[in-house]
Amino acid sequence: MDRLSTNARFMVVSDLDHTMVDHHDPENLSLLRFNALWEDNYRHDSLLVFSTGRSPTLYKELRKEKPMLTPDITIMSVGTEITYGYSMVPDDGWVEVLNQKWDQNIVREEASKFSELKLQSETELRPHKVSFYVDKDKAQTVTKELSEILKQRGLDVKIIYSGGIDFDILPQGAGKGQALAYLLKKFKSEGKLPTNTLVCGDSGNDAELFSIPDVYGVMVSNAQEELLQWHAENAKDNPKIIHATERCAAGIIQAIGHFNLGPSTSPRDVTDFSDSELENVNPAHDVVKFYLFYERWRRAEVENCETYLASVKASYYPAGVYVHPSGVELSLNDGLNELRKSYGDKKGKQFRVWVDRVLATQIGADTWLVKFDKWESFGEEKQCSMCSVILSSKADGDSKGFTWMHMHHTWLEGFGAKDHSIWP
């Protein structure tokens, strides 16, 4: 990872379905709570890793459906593919590791002889993963017999059964745990080993993550029986692994607090920022705070009074300029007047706002350039603007926070708004 010049303060490695993402939460509130916490406190010096059984195709589909952050590293296809950053650059070294004693054609040939196995869709058949569905009562017998056959054919494979139905055949060196071990070894060789790592999961294919030495672990409250059974048999006396009482992303936040790994109060849980005590005053906090206010303003979850707008105005440089994604340029104060008109226009509706990839660069003694993506969702509609903001530390020594000097938004291709009248 080139983004961090030194070792990460903290690394979260999380499964997605039913761990980071709660498919029974139509408002995605636990995920949005995690998003705000991460961008506020961790993005600048920590690493977010998504480790999923999904193929790249299904992973990208999930990103379209849910308000997910952009991870620094993505581990997909049950630990057989590792990519980096927004562009998802593949790790060629990991491919070389997995090529040892592996032949997908032989795996498919032998597995096809088992009538109990039903081949999954082509998107789930990856270079180092062949996936089937199998009934729970047949899984153990098929695993034993097929493993022996493939061994006789000269292959060294592992079979992972998870979710009560998914049957994945991988190279022996693959898996979520091995992929993480590979990354940690790589970080250590570069002198960038994270200070603390938290692994998070809910099903059988996450068990390997909890086997990595020296990591903290959380099984979310909705973890499946197969993972809880593995824990009871292998790690019940490990104080670094807990079974959370909260579901999905809320359980991850709970674990961060339980292990004292860093701040664990999401900005979404703060109702009045003026009364909140900040552990660190940083530009990212101002960005997260402002767009939470913007969401609450349009949902009419804050009172429509001049007091709130006055506090926003007090953070604006009098000659500051705002460039709307449509290209229209106006003063920050005029933009604030436009915001005033939108109060409550999303009241009672599924309207949410979140920021992603918030990165601040100090460009002067007291000045920061902050770049981020600002997302809005309204039902199934989503729009996103790429934002650049210049912030300056408040001159008053008694005041915490920043003065907003300049804002520039540009529509992300494919996610522009149909209505350009709404600010910001």
Short mmCIF file of C-alpha atoms in Angstrom, two decimals:
data_model
loop_
_atom_site.label_atom_id
_atom_site.label_comp_id
_atom_site.label_asym_id
_atom_site.label_seq_id
_atom_site.Cartn_x
_atom_site.Cartn_y
_atom_site.Cartn_z
CA MET A 1 0.00 0.00 0.00
CA ASP A 2 1.56 3.24 -1.18
CA ARG A 3 -1.11 5.45 0.43
CA LEU A 4 0.53 5.16 3.85
CA SER A 5 4.23 5.93 4.17
CA THR A 6 4.44 4.18 7.55
CA ASN A 7 2.67 1.30 9.24
CA ALA A 8 -1.10 1.61 9.67
CA ARG A 9 -2.35 2.50 13.12
CA PHE A 10 -5.23 0.07 12.69
CA MET A 11 -6.48 -2.42 10.10
CA VAL A 12 -10.02 -3.78 9.87
CA VAL A 13 -10.47 -6.96 7.82
CA SER A 14 -14.16 -7.68 7.39
CA ASP A 15 -16.40 -10.08 5.58
CA LEU A 16 -19.24 -8.32 3.74
CA ASP A 17 -22.55 -10.22 3.59
CA HIS A 18 -24.16 -10.36 7.04
CA THR A 19 -21.00 -8.92 8.62
CA MET A 20 -20.24 -5.45 7.33
CA VAL A 21 -23.49 -5.41 5.35
CA ASP A 22 -26.78 -6.20 7.07
CA HIS A 23 -29.27 -7.39 4.47
CA HIS A 24 -32.05 -7.18 7.06
CA ASP A 25 -31.47 -3.46 7.61
CA PRO A 26 -33.32 -1.62 4.79
CA GLU A 27 -32.02 1.76 5.99
CA ASN A 28 -28.41 0.45 6.19
CA LEU A 29 -28.01 2.35 9.46
CA SER A 30 -25.32 0.14 11.03
CA LEU A 31 -23.25 0.35 7.83
CA LEU A 32 -23.68 4.13 7.66
CA ARG A 33 -22.67 4.40 11.32
CA PHE A 34 -19.45 2.51 10.56
CA ASN A 35 -18.81 4.64 7.46
CA ALA A 36 -18.98 7.87 9.45
CA LEU A 37 -16.74 6.48 12.20
CA TRP A 38 -14.14 5.25 9.70
CA GLU A 39 -13.94 8.42 7.61
CA ASP A 40 -13.88 10.62 10.71
CA ASN A 41 -11.23 8.79 12.71
CA TYR A 42 -9.40 6.14 10.73
CA ARG A 43 -9.17 6.69 6.97
CA HIS A 44 -6.12 8.97 7.19
CA ASP A 45 -3.82 6.50 8.93
CA SER A 46 -5.51 3.08 8.87
CA LEU A 47 -6.44 0.36 6.39
CA LEU A 48 -9.87 -1.00 5.50
CA VAL A 49 -9.90 -4.48 3.98
CA PHE A 50 -12.99 -6.24 2.64
CA SER A 51 -12.65 -10.03 2.58
CA THR A 52 -15.56 -11.65 0.78
CA GLY A 53 -16.58 -14.90 -0.79
CA ARG A 54 -18.09 -12.90 -3.65
CA SER A 55 -16.50 -12.83 -7.07
CA PRO A 56 -15.51 -9.44 -8.51
CA THR A 57 -18.79 -9.37 -10.45
CA LEU A 58 -21.00 -9.92 -7.40
CA TYR A 59 -18.81 -7.67 -5.26
CA LYS A 60 -19.37 -4.78 -7.69
CA GLU A 61 -23.10 -5.51 -7.69
CA LEU A 62 -23.16 -5.22 -3.89
CA ARG A 63 -21.34 -1.88 -4.09
CA LYS A 64 -24.10 -0.59 -6.34
CA GLU A 65 -26.78 -1.76 -3.93
CA LYS A 66 -25.34 -0.69 -0.59
CA PRO A 67 -23.65 2.48 0.79
CA MET A 68 -20.24 0.86 1.08
CA LEU A 69 -16.93 2.64 1.52
CA THR A 70 -14.02 2.10 -0.86
CA PRO A 71 -11.60 -0.30 0.84
CA ASP A 72 -7.83 -0.03 0.61
CA ILE A 73 -7.62 -3.73 -0.16
CA THR A 74 -10.23 -6.14 -1.50
CA ILE A 75 -9.91 -9.90 -0.95
CA MET A 76 -12.47 -11.71 -3.11
CA SER A 77 -13.55 -15.18 -4.17
CA VAL A 78 -12.87 -16.69 -0.73
CA GLY A 79 -9.31 -15.43 -0.50
CA THR A 80 -8.20 -16.30 -4.04
CA GLU A 81 -8.01 -12.74 -5.40
CA ILE A 82 -6.32 -9.71 -3.82
CA THR A 83 -6.61 -6.22 -5.31
CA TYR A 84 -5.53 -2.77 -4.16
CA GLY A 85 -7.24 0.61 -4.05
CA TYR A 86 -10.04 2.25 -5.96
CA SER A 87 -8.75 0.83 -9.27
CA MET A 88 -8.56 -2.70 -7.83
CA VAL A 89 -5.03 -3.44 -9.04
CA PRO A 90 -4.39 -7.22 -8.74
CA ASP A 91 -1.58 -8.72 -6.66
CA ASP A 92 0.42 -10.83 -9.14
CA GLY A 93 2.55 -12.33 -6.38
CA TRP A 94 -0.55 -13.90 -4.82
CA VAL A 95 -1.48 -15.45 -8.19
CA GLU A 96 1.92 -17.17 -8.33
CA VAL A 97 1.41 -18.60 -4.84
CA LEU A 98 -1.96 -20.09 -5.79
CA ASN A 99 -0.78 -21.69 -9.01
CA GLN A 100 1.08 -24.38 -7.04
CA LYS A 101 -0.48 -27.85 -7.49
CA TRP A 102 -3.70 -26.42 -8.91
CA ASP A 103 -5.59 -27.19 -12.10
CA GLN A 104 -9.13 -25.87 -12.45
CA ASN A 105 -9.96 -28.23 -15.32
CA ILE A 106 -9.18 -31.31 -13.25
CA VAL A 107 -11.20 -29.94 -10.33
CA ARG A 108 -14.25 -29.38 -12.54
CA GLU A 109 -13.84 -32.78 -14.21
CA GLU A 110 -13.81 -34.72 -10.94
CA ALA A 111 -16.44 -32.61 -9.17
CA SER A 112 -18.84 -33.07 -12.07
CA LYS A 113 -19.00 -36.79 -11.22
CA PHE A 114 -20.80 -35.97 -7.94
CA SER A 115 -24.54 -35.59 -8.54
CA GLU A 116 -24.87 -33.95 -5.13
CA LEU A 117 -22.95 -30.90 -6.37
CA LYS A 118 -24.72 -28.18 -8.35
CA LEU A 119 -22.36 -25.82 -10.18
CA GLN A 120 -22.77 -22.13 -9.33
CA SER A 121 -23.05 -19.42 -11.99
CA GLU A 122 -20.12 -18.71 -14.31
CA THR A 123 -19.39 -15.42 -12.51
CA GLU A 124 -18.50 -17.46 -9.41
CA LEU A 125 -16.05 -19.72 -11.26
CA ARG A 126 -12.75 -17.93 -10.88
CA PRO A 127 -9.17 -18.92 -11.86
CA HIS A 128 -8.52 -20.31 -8.37
CA LYS A 129 -12.05 -21.06 -7.15
CA VAL A 130 -14.63 -23.56 -8.32
CA SER A 131 -17.95 -23.21 -6.50
CA PHE A 132 -20.98 -25.47 -6.07
CA TYR A 133 -24.13 -25.72 -4.00
CA VAL A 134 -24.67 -28.81 -1.86
CA ASP A 135 -27.23 -29.83 0.73
CA LYS A 136 -26.01 -29.64 4.30
CA ASP A 137 -26.47 -33.36 4.99
CA LYS A 138 -24.32 -34.29 1.98
CA ALA A 139 -21.49 -31.80 2.46
CA GLN A 140 -19.24 -33.79 4.82
CA THR A 141 -19.31 -37.01 2.78
CA VAL A 142 -18.69 -35.23 -0.54
CA THR A 143 -15.84 -33.23 0.97
CA LYS A 144 -14.05 -36.34 2.18
CA GLU A 145 -14.46 -38.33 -1.03
CA LEU A 146 -13.64 -35.51 -3.44
CA SER A 147 -10.60 -34.42 -1.44
CA GLU A 148 -9.12 -37.91 -1.72
CA ILE A 149 -9.78 -38.10 -5.47
CA LEU A 150 -8.15 -34.72 -6.17
CA LYS A 151 -5.15 -35.70 -4.06
CA GLN A 152 -4.72 -38.80 -6.19
CA ARG A 153 -4.80 -36.57 -9.28
CA GLY A 154 -1.80 -34.66 -7.92
CA LEU A 155 -3.61 -31.56 -6.69
CA ASP A 156 -3.34 -29.92 -3.29
CA VAL A 157 -6.73 -28.35 -2.58
CA LYS A 158 -8.92 -27.25 0.28
CA ILE A 159 -12.69 -27.40 0.39
CA ILE A 160 -14.62 -24.81 2.36
CA TYR A 161 -18.29 -25.30 3.23
CA SER A 162 -20.15 -22.23 4.44
CA GLY A 163 -23.56 -20.62 4.70
CA GLY A 164 -25.22 -24.04 4.90
CA ILE A 165 -25.01 -24.41 1.12
CA ASP A 166 -21.82 -22.99 -0.48
CA PHE A 167 -19.15 -25.54 -1.42
CA ASP A 168 -15.90 -23.88 -2.60
CA ILE A 169 -12.84 -25.73 -3.90
CA LEU A 170 -9.61 -23.71 -3.72
CA PRO A 171 -5.85 -24.26 -3.88
CA GLN A 172 -4.52 -25.42 -0.50
CA GLY A 173 -2.67 -22.13 -0.09
CA ALA A 174 -5.81 -20.06 -0.62
CA GLY A 175 -8.53 -18.87 1.72
CA LYS A 176 -9.36 -15.74 3.65
CA GLY A 177 -6.90 -16.57 6.40
CA GLN A 178 -4.01 -17.34 4.05
CA ALA A 179 -4.68 -14.18 2.05
CA LEU A 180 -4.50 -12.13 5.25
CA ALA A 181 -1.34 -13.96 6.37
CA TYR A 182 0.20 -13.16 2.97
CA LEU A 183 -0.66 -9.48 3.36
CA LEU A 184 0.71 -9.29 6.90
CA LYS A 185 3.95 -10.93 5.79
CA LYS A 186 4.17 -8.46 2.92
CA PHE A 187 3.56 -5.49 5.22
CA LYS A 188 6.16 -6.76 7.68
CA SER A 189 8.80 -7.08 4.94
CA GLU A 190 8.09 -3.45 3.97
CA GLY A 191 8.21 -2.25 7.58
CA LYS A 192 4.51 -1.40 7.50
CA LEU A 193 2.95 -4.03 9.76
CA PRO A 194 -0.30 -2.56 11.21
CA THR A 195 -0.15 -1.82 14.92
CA ASN A 196 -3.48 -3.59 15.51
CA THR A 197 -5.67 -5.75 13.28
CA LEU A 198 -9.34 -6.62 13.83
CA VAL A 199 -10.93 -9.44 11.82
CA CYS A 200 -14.72 -9.66 11.50
CA GLY A 201 -16.97 -12.45 10.26
CA ASP A 202 -20.18 -14.42 10.50
CA SER A 203 -19.78 -17.74 8.65
CA GLY A 204 -17.58 -20.78 8.13
CA ASN A 205 -15.41 -19.27 5.43
CA ASP A 206 -14.39 -16.58 7.94
CA ALA A 207 -13.00 -19.06 10.49
CA GLU A 208 -9.48 -18.91 9.04
CA LEU A 209 -9.33 -15.16 9.73
CA PHE A 210 -9.61 -15.85 13.46
CA SER A 211 -6.73 -18.34 13.31
CA ILE A 212 -4.16 -15.69 12.37
CA PRO A 213 -1.83 -15.05 15.34
CA ASP A 214 -2.02 -11.77 17.26
CA VAL A 215 -5.18 -10.40 15.63
CA TYR A 216 -8.32 -9.31 17.44
CA GLY A 217 -11.55 -10.87 16.25
CA VAL A 218 -15.29 -10.31 16.40
CA MET A 219 -18.03 -12.73 15.46
CA VAL A 220 -21.07 -10.53 14.96
CA SER A 221 -24.18 -11.37 17.00
CA ASN A 222 -25.88 -12.92 13.96
CA ALA A 223 -22.95 -15.29 13.29
CA GLN A 224 -23.95 -18.67 11.89
CA GLU A 225 -23.80 -21.92 13.83
CA GLU A 226 -20.84 -23.21 11.81
CA LEU A 227 -18.61 -20.32 12.93
CA LEU A 228 -19.77 -20.45 16.55
CA GLN A 229 -19.07 -24.18 16.59
CA TRP A 230 -15.58 -23.63 15.16
CA HIS A 231 -14.95 -21.03 17.88
CA ALA A 232 -16.15 -23.37 20.63
CA GLU A 233 -13.83 -26.12 19.39
CA ASN A 234 -10.77 -24.01 18.56
CA ALA A 235 -10.71 -20.60 20.24
CA LYS A 236 -13.13 -20.38 23.15
CA ASP A 237 -10.31 -19.46 25.56
CA ASN A 238 -8.87 -16.75 23.32
CA PRO A 239 -9.62 -13.39 25.00
CA LYS A 240 -8.89 -11.58 21.73
CA ILE A 241 -12.00 -13.04 20.07
CA ILE A 242 -15.50 -11.99 21.11
CA HIS A 243 -19.05 -12.79 20.09
CA ALA A 244 -20.67 -9.36 19.79
CA THR A 245 -24.14 -8.60 21.07
CA GLU A 246 -24.74 -6.26 18.10
CA ARG A 247 -25.50 -7.24 14.51
CA CYS A 248 -23.18 -6.74 11.55
CA ALA A 249 -21.34 -3.39 11.34
CA ALA A 250 -22.71 -2.38 14.74
CA GLY A 251 -20.92 -5.44 16.16
CA ILE A 252 -17.68 -4.29 14.52
CA ILE A 253 -18.02 -0.89 16.18
CA GLN A 254 -18.73 -2.66 19.47
CA ALA A 255 -15.52 -4.69 19.12
CA ILE A 256 -13.42 -1.59 18.43
CA GLY A 257 -14.62 -0.19 21.75
CA HIS A 258 -14.35 -3.49 23.62
CA PHE A 259 -10.68 -3.92 22.68
CA ASN A 260 -9.88 -0.20 23.04
CA LEU A 261 -8.52 -0.11 19.49
CA GLY A 262 -9.50 3.52 18.96
CA PRO A 263 -12.53 5.84 18.96
CA SER A 264 -15.78 3.86 18.82
CA THR A 265 -18.46 6.56 18.91
CA SER A 266 -19.81 7.09 15.42
CA PRO A 267 -20.54 10.71 14.50
CA ARG A 268 -23.99 9.42 13.51
CA ASP A 269 -24.63 8.73 17.18
CA VAL A 270 -23.84 12.34 18.16
CA THR A 271 -26.99 14.46 18.16
CA ASP A 272 -25.37 17.80 19.00
CA PHE A 273 -21.83 18.30 17.73
CA SER A 274 -21.44 21.52 19.69
CA ASP A 275 -21.59 19.50 22.91
CA SER A 276 -19.34 16.65 21.76
CA GLU A 277 -15.79 16.26 22.95
CA LEU A 278 -13.43 15.46 20.11
CA GLU A 279 -10.57 13.07 20.69
CA ASN A 280 -8.80 14.61 17.70
CA VAL A 281 -9.66 17.81 15.86
CA ASN A 282 -9.04 17.02 12.21
CA PRO A 283 -10.27 18.18 8.78
CA ALA A 284 -12.05 14.87 8.15
CA HIS A 285 -14.24 15.44 11.19
CA ASP A 286 -15.44 18.78 9.84
CA VAL A 287 -16.34 17.16 6.52
CA VAL A 288 -18.20 14.23 8.11
CA LYS A 289 -19.98 16.55 10.55
CA PHE A 290 -21.13 18.96 7.84
CA TYR A 291 -22.65 16.31 5.59
CA LEU A 292 -24.41 14.66 8.52
CA PHE A 293 -25.95 18.07 9.25
CA TYR A 294 -26.87 18.37 5.56
CA GLU A 295 -28.67 15.00 5.69
CA ARG A 296 -30.48 15.86 8.89
CA TRP A 297 -31.44 19.29 7.57
CA ARG A 298 -33.09 17.84 4.47
CA ARG A 299 -34.75 15.08 6.52
CA ALA A 300 -35.99 17.75 9.00
CA GLU A 301 -34.24 15.94 11.86
CA VAL A 302 -32.80 19.22 13.16
CA GLU A 303 -34.88 22.25 14.00
CA ASN A 304 -35.41 24.78 11.22
CA CYS A 305 -33.91 27.75 13.00
CA GLU A 306 -31.29 30.36 12.25
CA THR A 307 -29.10 29.12 15.10
CA TYR A 308 -28.02 26.06 13.09
CA LEU A 309 -27.43 27.98 9.89
CA ALA A 310 -25.58 30.69 11.79
CA SER A 311 -23.13 28.10 13.13
CA VAL A 312 -22.51 26.89 9.57
CA LYS A 313 -22.10 30.43 8.31
CA ALA A 314 -19.59 31.14 11.08
CA SER A 315 -17.39 28.41 9.60
CA TYR A 316 -17.39 30.01 6.15
CA TYR A 317 -14.76 32.41 4.88
CA PRO A 318 -16.69 35.58 3.87
CA ALA A 319 -15.15 35.61 0.39
CA GLY A 320 -15.30 31.83 0.00
CA VAL A 321 -16.49 30.33 -3.28
CA TYR A 322 -18.60 27.25 -3.98
CA VAL A 323 -18.52 25.58 -7.40
CA HIS A 324 -21.63 23.44 -7.97
CA PRO A 325 -21.23 20.15 -9.89
CA SER A 326 -23.22 21.75 -12.73
CA GLY A 327 -20.46 24.36 -13.06
CA VAL A 328 -22.38 27.21 -11.48
CA GLU A 329 -20.17 29.34 -9.21
CA LEU A 330 -21.49 31.27 -6.24
CA SER A 331 -20.35 32.48 -2.85
CA LEU A 332 -20.47 30.12 0.10
CA ASN A 333 -23.02 32.40 1.76
CA ASP A 334 -25.27 32.34 -1.31
CA GLY A 335 -24.94 28.57 -1.32
CA LEU A 336 -26.08 28.55 2.29
CA ASN A 337 -29.18 30.50 1.27
CA GLU A 338 -29.91 27.77 -1.27
CA LEU A 339 -29.54 25.16 1.45
CA ARG A 340 -32.09 27.04 3.54
CA LYS A 341 -34.72 26.41 0.84
CA SER A 342 -34.25 22.63 0.90
CA TYR A 343 -35.21 22.16 4.56
CA GLY A 344 -37.35 19.06 5.05
CA ASP A 345 -37.63 18.20 1.35
CA LYS A 346 -36.69 14.58 2.19
CA LYS A 347 -38.65 14.31 5.44
CA GLY A 348 -39.91 10.79 6.08
CA LYS A 349 -38.11 9.46 3.01
CA GLN A 350 -35.20 7.07 2.49
CA PHE A 351 -32.63 9.80 1.98
CA ARG A 352 -29.06 9.26 3.19
CA VAL A 353 -25.73 11.03 2.72
CA TRP A 354 -22.25 9.66 3.33
CA VAL A 355 -18.69 10.53 2.41
CA ASP A 356 -16.00 8.17 1.15
CA ARG A 357 -12.21 8.34 0.66
CA VAL A 358 -11.79 11.45 2.84
CA LEU A 359 -8.10 12.34 2.59
CA ALA A 360 -6.64 15.60 3.88
CA THR A 361 -3.30 17.00 2.73
CA GLN A 362 -1.68 19.89 4.59
CA ILE A 363 -0.73 22.52 2.00
CA GLY A 364 0.20 25.34 4.36
CA ALA A 365 0.99 26.08 7.99
CA ASP A 366 -2.72 26.11 8.84
CA THR A 367 -4.35 25.06 5.56
CA TRP A 368 -5.60 21.70 4.29
CA LEU A 369 -6.83 20.40 0.95
CA VAL A 370 -9.46 17.74 1.59
CA LYS A 371 -10.61 15.44 -1.20
CA PHE A 372 -13.52 13.03 -0.90
CA ASP A 373 -16.55 11.53 -2.63
CA LYS A 374 -19.96 12.72 -1.41
CA TRP A 375 -22.77 10.23 -1.97
CA GLU A 376 -26.52 10.70 -1.70
CA SER A 377 -29.12 7.96 -1.96
CA PHE A 378 -32.84 8.44 -2.35
CA GLY A 379 -34.62 5.12 -2.54
CA GLU A 380 -32.85 3.22 -5.32
CA GLU A 381 -31.36 6.38 -6.84
CA LYS A 382 -27.76 7.30 -6.07
CA GLN A 383 -25.67 10.29 -7.02
CA CYS A 384 -22.07 11.16 -6.26
CA SER A 385 -19.85 14.17 -6.59
CA MET A 386 -16.08 14.27 -6.29
CA CYS A 387 -15.23 17.08 -3.91
CA SER A 388 -12.25 19.28 -3.11
CA VAL A 389 -12.42 21.56 -0.09
CA ILE A 390 -9.85 23.97 1.29
CA LEU A 391 -9.99 24.34 5.07
CA SER A 392 -8.05 26.65 7.36
CA SER A 393 -7.57 26.33 11.12
CA LYS A 394 -9.66 28.87 12.99
CA ALA A 395 -7.53 31.82 14.07
CA ASP A 396 -9.23 32.03 17.46
CA GLY A 397 -7.20 29.90 19.83
CA ASP A 398 -10.30 29.20 21.91
CA SER A 399 -12.19 27.76 18.92
CA LYS A 400 -11.79 24.25 17.64
CA GLY A 401 -12.44 23.31 14.05
CA PHE A 402 -11.84 24.87 10.67
CA THR A 403 -12.93 27.66 8.36
CA TRP A 404 -14.21 26.54 4.96
CA MET A 405 -12.41 28.61 2.33
CA HIS A 406 -13.40 26.98 -0.96
CA MET A 407 -15.61 24.09 -2.19
CA HIS A 408 -15.53 22.48 -5.63
CA HIS A 409 -17.82 19.58 -6.59
CA THR A 410 -17.78 17.59 -9.85
CA TRP A 411 -20.23 14.84 -10.77
CA LEU A 412 -18.78 11.34 -10.78
CA GLU A 413 -19.38 9.89 -14.24
CA GLY A 414 -22.63 7.96 -14.28
CA PHE A 415 -23.83 9.39 -10.96
CA GLY A 416 -24.86 12.96 -11.81
CA ALA A 417 -28.11 14.47 -10.50
CA LYS A 418 -31.08 15.23 -12.73
CA ASP A 419 -31.97 18.28 -10.63
CA HIS A 420 -29.15 20.82 -10.39
CA SER A 421 -31.04 23.24 -8.18
CA ILE A 422 -30.29 21.57 -4.86
CA TRP A 423 -27.25 22.75 -2.89
CA PRO A 424 -24.63 21.62 -2.14
#
